[in-house]
């Protein structure tokens, strides 16, 4: 959380993996991703990191899939998730567990006891998210280091 400011590095010491999360309804949170990544890499060096765009269930998305390029520049795994609908909630954790265990075939054998979803993502919206991600992944990366918003 950004409110911890200068205390952040202390939380990173001895970190073995990380999830950097931003809010797809707030551009500023995505613009802060490079700072979080830089700080993590400075303290923890070579750890597996997952980037997550949260709140994909919300209609007024401000950070579009095609604008999310940081993970491609830094070779990070990226997932779009919705904490409120439980959409893709397990994917960043499974990815990191596989990396830490050194086992790409690792599977979770039991589902966690989750609260019921607060919202539902309909199948059409889910398919649209996945199509937008696939289209974005096939686009060439921008030449500059700045993530540009249309």
mmCIF file of C-alpha atoms in Angstrom:
data_model
loop_
_atom_site.group_PDB
_atom_site.id
_atom_site.type_symbol
_atom_site.label_atom_id
_atom_site.label_comp_id
_atom_site.label_asym_id
_atom_site.label_seq_id
_atom_site.Cartn_x
_atom_site.Cartn_y
_atom_site.Cartn_z
ATOM 1 C CA UNK A 1 0.000 0.000 0.000
ATOM 2 C CA UNK A 2 1.296 3.414 -0.965
ATOM 3 C CA UNK A 3 0.384 4.882 2.418
ATOM 4 C CA UNK A 4 3.364 3.095 3.995
ATOM 5 C CA UNK A 5 5.788 5.176 1.921
ATOM 6 C CA UNK A 6 9.279 5.036 3.408
ATOM 7 C CA UNK A 7 8.592 1.906 5.459
ATOM 8 C CA UNK A 8 8.150 -0.126 2.281
ATOM 9 C CA UNK A 9 11.706 -1.425 1.931
ATOM 10 C CA UNK A 10 11.535 -2.958 5.391
ATOM 11 C CA UNK A 11 8.581 -5.057 4.292
ATOM 12 C CA UNK A 12 10.479 -6.327 1.239
ATOM 13 C CA UNK A 13 13.550 -7.671 3.078
ATOM 14 C CA UNK A 14 13.790 -11.465 2.675
ATOM 15 C CA UNK A 15 10.810 -11.428 0.300
ATOM 16 C CA UNK A 16 10.724 -14.523 -1.896
ATOM 17 C CA UNK A 17 8.030 -13.434 -4.337
ATOM 18 C CA UNK A 18 5.669 -10.523 -4.909
ATOM 19 C CA UNK A 19 2.344 -9.472 -6.368
ATOM 20 C CA UNK A 20 2.147 -5.912 -7.684
ATOM 21 C CA UNK A 21 -1.491 -4.952 -7.976
ATOM 22 C CA UNK A 22 -3.094 -1.949 -9.628
ATOM 23 C CA UNK A 23 -6.678 -0.817 -10.050
ATOM 24 C CA UNK A 24 -7.884 -0.813 -13.674
ATOM 25 C CA UNK A 25 -10.338 1.966 -12.758
ATOM 26 C CA UNK A 26 -7.558 4.329 -11.560
ATOM 27 C CA UNK A 27 -4.770 5.263 -13.987
ATOM 28 C CA UNK A 28 -2.480 6.587 -11.270
ATOM 29 C CA UNK A 29 -2.210 3.134 -9.706
ATOM 30 C CA UNK A 30 -0.858 1.730 -12.990
ATOM 31 C CA UNK A 31 1.538 4.650 -13.391
ATOM 32 C CA UNK A 32 3.002 3.697 -9.974
ATOM 33 C CA UNK A 33 3.754 0.103 -11.030
ATOM 34 C CA UNK A 34 7.308 0.879 -12.291
ATOM 35 C CA UNK A 35 8.187 2.409 -8.903
ATOM 36 C CA UNK A 36 6.900 -0.621 -7.014
ATOM 37 C CA UNK A 37 8.820 -2.924 -9.364
ATOM 38 C CA UNK A 38 12.040 -0.924 -9.082
ATOM 39 C CA UNK A 39 11.864 -0.876 -5.283
ATOM 40 C CA UNK A 40 11.138 -4.604 -5.096
ATOM 41 C CA UNK A 41 13.993 -5.486 -7.438
ATOM 42 C CA UNK A 42 16.400 -3.228 -5.576
ATOM 43 C CA UNK A 43 15.715 -4.938 -2.243
ATOM 44 C CA UNK A 44 14.880 -8.499 -3.327
ATOM 45 C CA UNK A 45 16.797 -8.782 -6.612
ATOM 46 C CA UNK A 46 15.734 -11.888 -8.549
ATOM 47 C CA UNK A 47 12.335 -12.987 -7.212
ATOM 48 C CA UNK A 48 9.230 -14.058 -9.143
ATOM 49 C CA UNK A 49 6.813 -11.146 -9.490
ATOM 50 C CA UNK A 50 3.240 -11.166 -10.770
ATOM 51 C CA UNK A 51 1.442 -8.048 -11.978
ATOM 52 C CA UNK A 52 -2.331 -7.995 -11.410
ATOM 53 C CA UNK A 53 -4.926 -5.589 -12.727
ATOM 54 C CA UNK A 54 -7.824 -5.671 -10.263
ATOM 55 C CA UNK A 55 -11.482 -4.610 -10.604
ATOM 56 C CA UNK A 56 -12.001 -5.966 -14.115
ATOM 57 C CA UNK A 57 -15.654 -6.448 -13.136
ATOM 58 C CA UNK A 58 -16.158 -2.650 -13.157
ATOM 59 C CA UNK A 59 -17.642 -1.157 -16.316
ATOM 60 C CA UNK A 60 -15.775 2.193 -16.376
ATOM 61 C CA UNK A 61 -12.317 0.790 -16.881
ATOM 62 C CA UNK A 62 -9.636 3.506 -17.174
ATOM 63 C CA UNK A 63 -6.612 1.276 -17.880
ATOM 64 C CA UNK A 64 -7.372 -0.790 -20.987
ATOM 65 C CA UNK A 65 -5.709 -4.140 -21.707
ATOM 66 C CA UNK A 66 -3.771 -2.630 -24.635
ATOM 67 C CA UNK A 67 -2.291 0.001 -22.302
ATOM 68 C CA UNK A 68 -0.896 -2.582 -19.888
ATOM 69 C CA UNK A 69 2.581 -3.200 -21.305
ATOM 70 C CA UNK A 70 4.872 -3.047 -18.267
ATOM 71 C CA UNK A 71 4.741 -6.801 -17.674
ATOM 72 C CA UNK A 72 5.887 -7.463 -21.234
ATOM 73 C CA UNK A 73 8.785 -5.022 -20.905
ATOM 74 C CA UNK A 74 9.947 -6.665 -17.675
ATOM 75 C CA UNK A 75 8.960 -10.251 -18.524
ATOM 76 C CA UNK A 76 6.442 -10.516 -15.676
ATOM 77 C CA UNK A 77 3.383 -12.732 -15.521
ATOM 78 C CA UNK A 78 0.179 -10.675 -15.755
ATOM 79 C CA UNK A 79 -3.363 -11.520 -14.700
ATOM 80 C CA UNK A 80 -6.566 -9.539 -14.788
ATOM 81 C CA UNK A 81 -8.576 -10.285 -11.674
ATOM 82 C CA UNK A 82 -11.665 -9.254 -9.765
ATOM 83 C CA UNK A 83 -11.505 -9.625 -6.010
ATOM 84 C CA UNK A 84 -15.244 -8.927 -5.750
ATOM 85 C CA UNK A 85 -16.272 -11.653 -8.201
ATOM 86 C CA UNK A 86 -13.405 -14.066 -7.378
ATOM 87 C CA UNK A 87 -12.486 -14.000 -11.104
ATOM 88 C CA UNK A 88 -8.949 -15.388 -11.604
ATOM 89 C CA UNK A 89 -8.272 -14.918 -7.872
ATOM 90 C CA UNK A 90 -6.150 -18.078 -7.643
ATOM 91 C CA UNK A 91 -3.982 -17.552 -10.725
ATOM 92 C CA UNK A 92 -1.273 -15.266 -9.259
ATOM 93 C CA UNK A 93 -0.933 -17.520 -6.211
ATOM 94 C CA UNK A 94 -0.697 -20.707 -8.272
ATOM 95 C CA UNK A 95 1.875 -19.111 -10.589
ATOM 96 C CA UNK A 96 4.044 -18.044 -7.637
ATOM 97 C CA UNK A 97 3.652 -21.402 -5.868
ATOM 98 C CA UNK A 98 4.835 -23.172 -9.038
ATOM 99 C CA UNK A 99 7.829 -20.836 -9.351
ATOM 100 C CA UNK A 100 8.818 -21.171 -5.691
ATOM 101 C CA UNK A 101 8.406 -24.963 -5.706
ATOM 102 C CA UNK A 102 10.162 -25.300 -9.072
ATOM 103 C CA UNK A 103 7.258 -27.456 -10.262
ATOM 104 C CA UNK A 104 5.302 -26.226 -13.310
ATOM 105 C CA UNK A 105 2.765 -29.034 -12.779
ATOM 106 C CA UNK A 106 1.902 -28.106 -9.192
ATOM 107 C CA UNK A 107 -1.840 -27.830 -8.557
ATOM 108 C CA UNK A 108 -3.850 -26.687 -5.579
ATOM 109 C CA UNK A 109 -5.792 -29.712 -4.366
ATOM 110 C CA UNK A 110 -8.325 -27.830 -2.294
ATOM 111 C CA UNK A 111 -10.161 -24.602 -2.928
ATOM 112 C CA UNK A 112 -9.923 -21.955 -0.231
ATOM 113 C CA UNK A 113 -13.021 -21.013 1.719
ATOM 114 C CA UNK A 114 -13.962 -17.856 -0.157
ATOM 115 C CA UNK A 115 -16.685 -15.419 0.647
ATOM 116 C CA UNK A 116 -19.402 -15.569 -1.991
ATOM 117 C CA UNK A 117 -18.758 -13.221 -4.911
ATOM 118 C CA UNK A 118 -20.137 -9.729 -4.363
ATOM 119 C CA UNK A 119 -20.599 -9.245 -8.100
ATOM 120 C CA UNK A 120 -20.842 -11.529 -11.108
ATOM 121 C CA UNK A 121 -18.891 -11.210 -14.346
ATOM 122 C CA UNK A 122 -21.065 -12.505 -17.145
ATOM 123 C CA UNK A 123 -19.596 -14.942 -19.645
ATOM 124 C CA UNK A 124 -19.673 -12.413 -22.503
ATOM 125 C CA UNK A 125 -17.704 -9.853 -20.457
ATOM 126 C CA UNK A 126 -15.209 -12.527 -19.429
ATOM 127 C CA UNK A 127 -14.709 -13.584 -23.049
ATOM 128 C CA UNK A 128 -14.283 -9.948 -24.068
ATOM 129 C CA UNK A 129 -11.579 -9.437 -21.386
ATOM 130 C CA UNK A 130 -9.736 -12.512 -22.622
ATOM 131 C CA UNK A 131 -9.982 -11.408 -26.271
ATOM 132 C CA UNK A 132 -8.688 -7.922 -25.384
ATOM 133 C CA UNK A 133 -5.761 -9.448 -23.480
ATOM 134 C CA UNK A 134 -4.900 -11.716 -26.403
ATOM 135 C CA UNK A 135 -5.075 -8.795 -28.853
ATOM 136 C CA UNK A 136 -2.937 -6.619 -26.572
ATOM 137 C CA UNK A 137 -0.313 -9.350 -26.202
ATOM 138 C CA UNK A 138 0.098 -9.534 -29.976
ATOM 139 C CA UNK A 139 0.783 -5.794 -30.364
ATOM 140 C CA UNK A 140 4.367 -4.525 -30.599
ATOM 141 C CA UNK A 141 5.670 -2.835 -27.488
ATOM 142 C CA UNK A 142 5.954 0.963 -27.593
ATOM 143 C CA UNK A 143 9.476 2.276 -28.191
ATOM 144 C CA UNK A 144 9.487 4.616 -25.205
ATOM 145 C CA UNK A 145 9.521 3.710 -21.528
ATOM 146 C CA UNK A 146 6.363 5.662 -20.763
ATOM 147 C CA UNK A 147 3.072 3.855 -20.627
ATOM 148 C CA UNK A 148 0.763 5.990 -22.753
ATOM 149 C CA UNK A 149 -2.953 6.349 -22.208
ATOM 150 C CA UNK A 150 -5.254 7.097 -25.120
#
